[in-house]
Structures are given as structure tokens and as C-alpha cells.
Short mmCIF file of C-alpha atoms in Angstrom, two decimals:
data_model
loop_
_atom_site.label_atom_id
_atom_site.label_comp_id
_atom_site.label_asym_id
_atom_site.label_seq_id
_atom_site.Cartn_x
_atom_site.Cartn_y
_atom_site.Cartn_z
CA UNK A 1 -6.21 -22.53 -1.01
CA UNK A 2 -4.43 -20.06 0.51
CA UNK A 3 -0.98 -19.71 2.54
CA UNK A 4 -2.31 -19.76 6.28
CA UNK A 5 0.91 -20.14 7.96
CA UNK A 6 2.84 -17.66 6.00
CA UNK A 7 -0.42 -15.40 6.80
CA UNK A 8 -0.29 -15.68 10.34
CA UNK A 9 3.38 -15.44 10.55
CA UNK A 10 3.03 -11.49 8.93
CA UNK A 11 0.61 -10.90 11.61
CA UNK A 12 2.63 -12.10 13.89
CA UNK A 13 -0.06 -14.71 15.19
CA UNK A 14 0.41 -18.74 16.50
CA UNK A 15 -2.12 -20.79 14.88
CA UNK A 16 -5.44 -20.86 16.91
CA UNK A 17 -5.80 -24.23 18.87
CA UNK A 18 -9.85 -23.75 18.36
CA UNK A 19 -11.88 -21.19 16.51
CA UNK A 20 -12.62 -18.94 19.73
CA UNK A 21 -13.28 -15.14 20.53
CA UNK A 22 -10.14 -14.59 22.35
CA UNK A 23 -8.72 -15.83 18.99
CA UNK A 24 -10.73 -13.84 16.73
CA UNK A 25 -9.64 -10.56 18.63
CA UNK A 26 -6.29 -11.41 18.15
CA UNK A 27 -6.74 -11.41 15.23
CA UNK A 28 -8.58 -9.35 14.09
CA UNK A 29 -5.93 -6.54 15.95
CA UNK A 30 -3.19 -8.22 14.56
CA UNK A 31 -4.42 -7.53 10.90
CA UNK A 32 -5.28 -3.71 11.54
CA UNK A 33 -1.78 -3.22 13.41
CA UNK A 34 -0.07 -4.73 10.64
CA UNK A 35 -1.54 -4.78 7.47
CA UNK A 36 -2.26 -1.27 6.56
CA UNK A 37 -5.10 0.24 4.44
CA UNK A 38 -3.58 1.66 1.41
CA UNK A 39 -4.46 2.65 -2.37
CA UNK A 40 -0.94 2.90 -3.91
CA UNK A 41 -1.47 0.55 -6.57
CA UNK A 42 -4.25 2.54 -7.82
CA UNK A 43 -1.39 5.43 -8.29
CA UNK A 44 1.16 3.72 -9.74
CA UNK A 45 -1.11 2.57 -12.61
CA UNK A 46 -0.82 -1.05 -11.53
CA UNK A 47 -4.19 -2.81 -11.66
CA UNK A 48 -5.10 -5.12 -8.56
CA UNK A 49 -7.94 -7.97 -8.36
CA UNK A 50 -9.68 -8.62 -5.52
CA UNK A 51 -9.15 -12.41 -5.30
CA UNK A 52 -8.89 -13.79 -2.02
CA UNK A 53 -6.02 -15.50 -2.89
CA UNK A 54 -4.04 -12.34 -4.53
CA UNK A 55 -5.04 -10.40 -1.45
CA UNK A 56 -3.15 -12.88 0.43
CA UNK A 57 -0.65 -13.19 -1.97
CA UNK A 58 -0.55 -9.00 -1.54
CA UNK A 59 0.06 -9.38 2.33
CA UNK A 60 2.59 -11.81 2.33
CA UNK A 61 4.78 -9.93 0.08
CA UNK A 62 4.16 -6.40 2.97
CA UNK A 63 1.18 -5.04 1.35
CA UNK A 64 -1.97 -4.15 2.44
CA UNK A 65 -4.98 -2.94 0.14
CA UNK A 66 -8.87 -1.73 0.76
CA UNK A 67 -12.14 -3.38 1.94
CA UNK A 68 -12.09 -6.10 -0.85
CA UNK A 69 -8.58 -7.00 -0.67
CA UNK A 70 -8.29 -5.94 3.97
CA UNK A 71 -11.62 -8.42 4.28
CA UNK A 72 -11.83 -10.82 1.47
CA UNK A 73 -8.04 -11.58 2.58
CA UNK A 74 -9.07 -11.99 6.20
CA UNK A 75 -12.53 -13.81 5.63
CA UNK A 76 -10.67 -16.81 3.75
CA UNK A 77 -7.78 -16.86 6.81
CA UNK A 78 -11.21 -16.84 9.38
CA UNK A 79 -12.74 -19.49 7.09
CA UNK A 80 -9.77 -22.24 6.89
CA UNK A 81 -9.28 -21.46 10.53
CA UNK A 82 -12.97 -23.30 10.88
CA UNK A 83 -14.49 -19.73 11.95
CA UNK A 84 -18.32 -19.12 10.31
CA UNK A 85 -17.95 -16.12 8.37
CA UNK A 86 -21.04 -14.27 6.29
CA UNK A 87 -19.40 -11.44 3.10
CA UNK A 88 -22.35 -9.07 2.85
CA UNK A 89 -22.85 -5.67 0.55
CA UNK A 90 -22.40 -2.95 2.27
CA UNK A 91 -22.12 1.10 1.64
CA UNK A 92 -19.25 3.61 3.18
CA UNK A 93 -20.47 7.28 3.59
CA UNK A 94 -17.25 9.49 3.75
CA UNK A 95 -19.97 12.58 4.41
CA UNK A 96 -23.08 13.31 6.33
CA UNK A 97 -24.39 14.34 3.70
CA UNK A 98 -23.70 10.96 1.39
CA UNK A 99 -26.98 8.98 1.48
CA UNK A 100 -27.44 5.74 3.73
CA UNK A 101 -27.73 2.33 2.53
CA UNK A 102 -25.50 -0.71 1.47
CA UNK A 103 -24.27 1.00 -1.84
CA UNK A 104 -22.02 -2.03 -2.40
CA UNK A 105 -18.58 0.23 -2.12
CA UNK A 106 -17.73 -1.88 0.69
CA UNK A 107 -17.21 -5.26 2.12
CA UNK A 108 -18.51 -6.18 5.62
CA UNK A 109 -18.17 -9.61 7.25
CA UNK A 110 -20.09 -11.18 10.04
CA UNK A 111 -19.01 -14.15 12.34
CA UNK A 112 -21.12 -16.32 13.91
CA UNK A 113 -19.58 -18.01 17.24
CA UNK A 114 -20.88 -19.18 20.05
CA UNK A 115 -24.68 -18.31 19.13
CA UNK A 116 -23.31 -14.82 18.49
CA UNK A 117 -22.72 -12.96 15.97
CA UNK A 118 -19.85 -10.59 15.61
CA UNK A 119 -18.82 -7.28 12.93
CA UNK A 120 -15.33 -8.23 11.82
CA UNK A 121 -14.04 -5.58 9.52
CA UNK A 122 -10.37 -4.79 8.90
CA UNK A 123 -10.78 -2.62 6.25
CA UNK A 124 -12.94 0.14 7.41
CA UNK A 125 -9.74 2.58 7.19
CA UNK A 126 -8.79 2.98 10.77
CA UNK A 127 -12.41 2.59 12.07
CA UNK A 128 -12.15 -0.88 14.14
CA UNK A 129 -9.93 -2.36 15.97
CA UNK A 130 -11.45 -5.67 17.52
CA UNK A 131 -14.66 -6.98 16.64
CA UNK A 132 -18.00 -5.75 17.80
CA UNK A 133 -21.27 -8.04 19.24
CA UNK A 134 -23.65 -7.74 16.21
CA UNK A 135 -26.22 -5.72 18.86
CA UNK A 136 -27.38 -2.36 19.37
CA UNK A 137 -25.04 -0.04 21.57
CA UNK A 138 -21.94 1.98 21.56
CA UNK A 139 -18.51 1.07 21.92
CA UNK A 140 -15.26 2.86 22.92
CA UNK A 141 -12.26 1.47 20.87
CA UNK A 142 -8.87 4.01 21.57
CA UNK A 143 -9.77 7.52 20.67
CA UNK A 144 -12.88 6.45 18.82
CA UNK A 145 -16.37 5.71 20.30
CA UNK A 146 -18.48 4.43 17.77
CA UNK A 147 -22.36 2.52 17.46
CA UNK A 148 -23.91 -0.56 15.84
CA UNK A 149 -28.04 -0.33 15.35
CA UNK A 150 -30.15 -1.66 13.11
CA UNK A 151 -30.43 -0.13 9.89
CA UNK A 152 -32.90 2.35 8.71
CA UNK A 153 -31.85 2.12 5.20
CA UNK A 154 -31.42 -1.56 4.85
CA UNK A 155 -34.38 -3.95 5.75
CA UNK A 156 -32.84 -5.77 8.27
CA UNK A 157 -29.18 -4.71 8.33
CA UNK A 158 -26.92 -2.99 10.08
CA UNK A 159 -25.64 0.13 10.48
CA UNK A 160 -22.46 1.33 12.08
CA UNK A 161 -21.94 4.98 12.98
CA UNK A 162 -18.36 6.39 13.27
CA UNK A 163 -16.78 9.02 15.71
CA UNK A 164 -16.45 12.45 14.37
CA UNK A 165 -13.08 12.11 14.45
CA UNK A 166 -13.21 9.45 12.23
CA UNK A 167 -12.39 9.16 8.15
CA UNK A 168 -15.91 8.27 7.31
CA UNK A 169 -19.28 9.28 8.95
CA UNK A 170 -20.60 5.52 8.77
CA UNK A 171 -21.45 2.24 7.05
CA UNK A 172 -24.72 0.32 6.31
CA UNK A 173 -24.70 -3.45 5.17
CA UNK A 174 -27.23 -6.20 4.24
CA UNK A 175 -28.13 -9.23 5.71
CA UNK A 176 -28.02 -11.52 2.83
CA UNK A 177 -24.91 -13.34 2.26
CA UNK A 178 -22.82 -12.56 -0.86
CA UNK A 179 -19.98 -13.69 -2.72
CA UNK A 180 -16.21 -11.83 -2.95
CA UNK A 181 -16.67 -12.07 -7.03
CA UNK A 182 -19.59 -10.09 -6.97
CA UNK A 183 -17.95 -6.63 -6.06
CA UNK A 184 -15.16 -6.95 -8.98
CA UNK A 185 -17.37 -4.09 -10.80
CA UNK A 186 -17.21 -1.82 -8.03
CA UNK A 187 -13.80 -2.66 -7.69
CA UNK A 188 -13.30 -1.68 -10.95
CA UNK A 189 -14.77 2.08 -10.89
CA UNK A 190 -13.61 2.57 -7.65
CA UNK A 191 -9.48 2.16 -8.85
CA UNK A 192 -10.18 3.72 -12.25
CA UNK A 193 -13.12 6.19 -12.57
CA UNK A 194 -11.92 9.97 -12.42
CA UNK A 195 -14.87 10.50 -9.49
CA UNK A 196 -13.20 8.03 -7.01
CA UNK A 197 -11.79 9.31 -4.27
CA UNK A 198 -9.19 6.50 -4.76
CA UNK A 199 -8.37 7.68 -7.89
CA UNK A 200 -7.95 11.30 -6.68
CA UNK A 201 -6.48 10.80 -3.57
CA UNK A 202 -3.23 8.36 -2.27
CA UNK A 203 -4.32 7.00 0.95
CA UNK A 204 -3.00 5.28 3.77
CA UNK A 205 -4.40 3.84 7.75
CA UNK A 206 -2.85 1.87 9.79
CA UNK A 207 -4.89 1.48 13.48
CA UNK A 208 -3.39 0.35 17.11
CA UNK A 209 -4.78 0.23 20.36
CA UNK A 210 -3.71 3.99 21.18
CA UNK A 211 -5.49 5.44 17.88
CA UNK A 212 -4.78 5.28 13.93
CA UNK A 213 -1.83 7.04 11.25
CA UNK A 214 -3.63 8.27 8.31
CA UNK A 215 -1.58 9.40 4.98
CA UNK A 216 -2.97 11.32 2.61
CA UNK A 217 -1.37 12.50 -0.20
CA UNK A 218 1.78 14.43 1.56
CA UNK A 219 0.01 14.88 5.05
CA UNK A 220 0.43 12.87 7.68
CA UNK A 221 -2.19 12.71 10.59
CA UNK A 222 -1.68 10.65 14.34
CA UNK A 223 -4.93 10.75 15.77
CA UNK A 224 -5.57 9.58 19.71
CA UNK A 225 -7.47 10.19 22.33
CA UNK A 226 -5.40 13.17 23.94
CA UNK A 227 -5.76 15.50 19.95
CA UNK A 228 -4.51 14.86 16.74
CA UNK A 229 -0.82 15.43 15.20
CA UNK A 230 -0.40 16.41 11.69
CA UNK A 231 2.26 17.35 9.63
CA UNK A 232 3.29 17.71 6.04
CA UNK A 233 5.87 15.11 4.51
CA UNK A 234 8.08 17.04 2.44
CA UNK A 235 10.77 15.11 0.98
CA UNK A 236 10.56 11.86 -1.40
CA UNK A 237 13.06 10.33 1.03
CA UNK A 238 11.06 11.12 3.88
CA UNK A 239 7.67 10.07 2.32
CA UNK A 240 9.01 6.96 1.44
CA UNK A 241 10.08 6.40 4.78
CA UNK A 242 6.62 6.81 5.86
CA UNK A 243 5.07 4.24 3.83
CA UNK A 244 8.14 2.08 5.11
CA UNK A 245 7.86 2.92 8.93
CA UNK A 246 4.39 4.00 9.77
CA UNK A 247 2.66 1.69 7.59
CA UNK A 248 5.03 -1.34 7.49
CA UNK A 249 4.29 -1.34 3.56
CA UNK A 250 7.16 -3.09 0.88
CA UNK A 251 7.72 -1.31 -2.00
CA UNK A 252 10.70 -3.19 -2.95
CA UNK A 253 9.14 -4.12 -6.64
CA UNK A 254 8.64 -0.47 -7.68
CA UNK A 255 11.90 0.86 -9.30
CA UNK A 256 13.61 4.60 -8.90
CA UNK A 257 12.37 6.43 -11.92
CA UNK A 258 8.31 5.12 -10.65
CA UNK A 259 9.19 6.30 -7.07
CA UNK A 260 10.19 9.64 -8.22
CA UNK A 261 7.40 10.31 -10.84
CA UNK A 262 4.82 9.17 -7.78
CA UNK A 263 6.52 11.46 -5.65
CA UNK A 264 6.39 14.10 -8.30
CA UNK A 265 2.43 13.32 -9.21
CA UNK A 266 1.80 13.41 -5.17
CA UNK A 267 3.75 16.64 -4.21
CA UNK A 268 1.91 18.30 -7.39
CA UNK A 269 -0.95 17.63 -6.21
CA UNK A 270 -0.56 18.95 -2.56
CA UNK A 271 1.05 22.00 -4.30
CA UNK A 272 -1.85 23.08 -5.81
CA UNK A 273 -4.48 21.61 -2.66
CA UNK A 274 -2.68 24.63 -0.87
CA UNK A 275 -2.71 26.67 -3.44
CA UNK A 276 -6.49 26.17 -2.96
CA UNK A 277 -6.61 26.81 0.49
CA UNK A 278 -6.58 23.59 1.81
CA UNK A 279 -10.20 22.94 1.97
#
């Protein structure tokens, strides 16, 4: 069981009278506006599961999380608000160069309303912000217009196909239904293996209507339709008022002296990306 009320109070949602698509969109841009995509835990040496009930537990307390906390979270909100929901493995490629195919480094969900069937996926880091009709076609969501076909990789998936702009290039996943436990390996080497990009890099999205914040490391990026913003965060106080602000993230449980060495461990390692000329 999880805590739906308290849920839909942090994204600032009334309880659904019926399990609709109006509702679902809500939703679904409720969660992206205010439950950010983030990896600190990873950095402060604090080991997460990917429970659906800790996730929730992890968003009513201000945090947010990635794919199998963002939609294993929102699938069990979707599910006890009578909504159909499918989990199903699926595969992130940050590069074009990354091959295609549901990898199982992600977690895509599927809702079935209405004789439809609908992408729901809050933890794509920045990519959606309302659901997408499960058909072939492209779609124009703030700065970022972005297509669903089937896959070429994946005997009858799916594949999704970012905008340049974008954090990742695109996303395959399979059609066969799956369960949240069975992506607690992946989990696993993804927050602790040396090759993650988790590991190596502290993250953050958060996505709105307009576009999406993106944190990473000390540099902060606002990206919308008229350019993109950057700048670099150069102050503890000022970083932490980042995480704070821009992505609406509580960090009330981690004391001074682990603020400052995550600072430290952060700025280091921005010191010496520039020293390597900021590839």
C-alpha cells in the first residue's frame, strides 16, 4: 500500500473522480513539474532501493530519484487510482552511437484507456511532459519535438526518438510486461559501478511546459524553445540553493560537514572537467 493522498497532495493534484485522460495528463505534468530527476543519493554514498513503496516514501519527504524510483513511484499511484498500467524493459541511449534495443537501463510504462494505449514516462530526464498515443508520429512537447515508431531493435516494441536538444538520443522498450523487482540488478550497477554515468556524474531535470532545468555537476542549463541558458554555479551556498529552488528537492536529512564534502567532491570535479577543456 502506498500513501495516495499524501502523493497527490506533493503534486499538487485533487483525487481523480474516474480514471480518465484529462486525469492522466494532469498527472502525469504534475509529477515532471514537481518531482525532479535526480542522482544525489548515489553521491552522498547513501544506497536507495527501488521499491515502489520507498520511491513514494522518497517523494513525500521532497525527493525525486531516476526511472525506477520517477516510474515505479508513479505506476503504483496510476494503479490504486484504477488506471491499467503495463512496467516493460526498456534501454536509454545517451549517444547515437550507443546501440538500440531495450537494454533494461530503463523503466517504461504503458496505459491502456479507453481502447488506447498511452507512453507514460516521468523519468526519461526532461524528455516528456504529458503522455503520448502509443502510435507512430511525432509530437511537439515545449522546446522538444520528439517520435514514437515501432521498434527496429525490439520485436514488437517501441521506440521513442528524442530532439537533438535533448539529454539522450532515444529509448527502445519491449512489449512483454515485467515486474519493478526485476531491474534491482541494474539498479545496482547503475548507482555503484565506476562506468555509470550516475556514478560519475551528479545529475539533476526538472521539466515544465516552457522547457526543462538540467544540473550537472556545477552547470546549470535552462533549455526552451527560444535557445538555451547556461551558467556555472559557483558557490556551495548558491548550489544548494539550486537543488532547493530549481528542483524543489529537501535535503534537510543531510548534515553540514556531508554538504560541504559533496560540494567539495562536485567543484573538484568541474575543476579538473575544465581543466580538460570541457569536452
Amino acid at each position: 500500500m502506498i500513501d495516495v493522498d499524501g502523493y497527490l497532495a506533493v503534486l499538487g493534484v485533487a483525487r481523480p473522480a474516474a480514471p480518465t485522460a484529462e486525469a492522466l495528463r494532469a498527472l502525469h505534468r504534475a509529477q515532471t513539474e514537481r518531482v525532479s530527476y535526480e542522482n544525489l543519493d548515489i553521491h552522498l554514498g547513501r544506497p536507495t532501493g527501488i521499491g515502489a513503496a520507498e520511491s513514494v516514501a522518497r517523494i513525500l519527504r521532497g525527493r525525486g530519484g531516476y526511472c525506477f524510483h520517477l516510474n515505479g513511484a508513479f505506476a503504483a499511484l496510476l494503479t490504486a487510482l484504477g488506471y491499467d498500467v503495463t512496467r516493460h524493459r526498456a534501454g536509454v541511449q545517451s549517444t547515437s552511437g550507443d546501440p538500440a534495443g531495450a537494454s533494461g537501463n530503463h523503466l517504461a510504462l504503458t496505459v491502456r484507456l479507453d481502447g488506447e494505449r498511452w507512453l507514460v514516462d516521468t523519468g526519461l530526464a526532461g524528455g516528456l511532459y504529458e503522455p503520448l498515443p502509443l502510435r507512430e508520429g511525432s509530437h511537439t512537447q515545449g522546446p522538444f519535438t520528439c517520435a514514437l515508431a515501432p521498434s527496429t531493435a525490439v520485436p514488437g516494441g517501441w521506440r521513442f526518438t528524442h530532439d537533438p536538444r535533448g539529454s539522450f538520443t532515444g529509448m527502445d522498450f519491449a512489449p512483454e510486461p515485467v515486474e519493478l523487482s526485476s531491474f534491482t540488478a541494474e539498479h545496482v550497477r547503475l548507482s555503484t559501478s565506476p562506468e555509470s554515468g550516475f556514478v560519475r556524474t551528479l545529475t539533476a531535470h526538472r521539466r515544465d511546459r516552457e522547457g526543462v532545468d538540467v544540473l550537472r555537476g556545477c552547470v546549470l542549463r535552462r533549455i526552451e524553445a527560444e535557445g538555451t541558458e547556461e551558467r556555472t554555479v559557483d558557490s556551495a551556498d548558491d548550489w544548494y540553493d539550486v537543488l532547493a529552488g530549481v528542483f524543489r528537492l529537501d535535503l534537510g536529512d543531510v548534515d553540514a560537514p556531508a554538504r560541504a564534502e559533496l560540494w567539495r567532491r562536485i567543484r573538484t570535479a568541474h575543476q579538473e572537467w575544465e581543466a580538460a577543456g570541457r569536452p
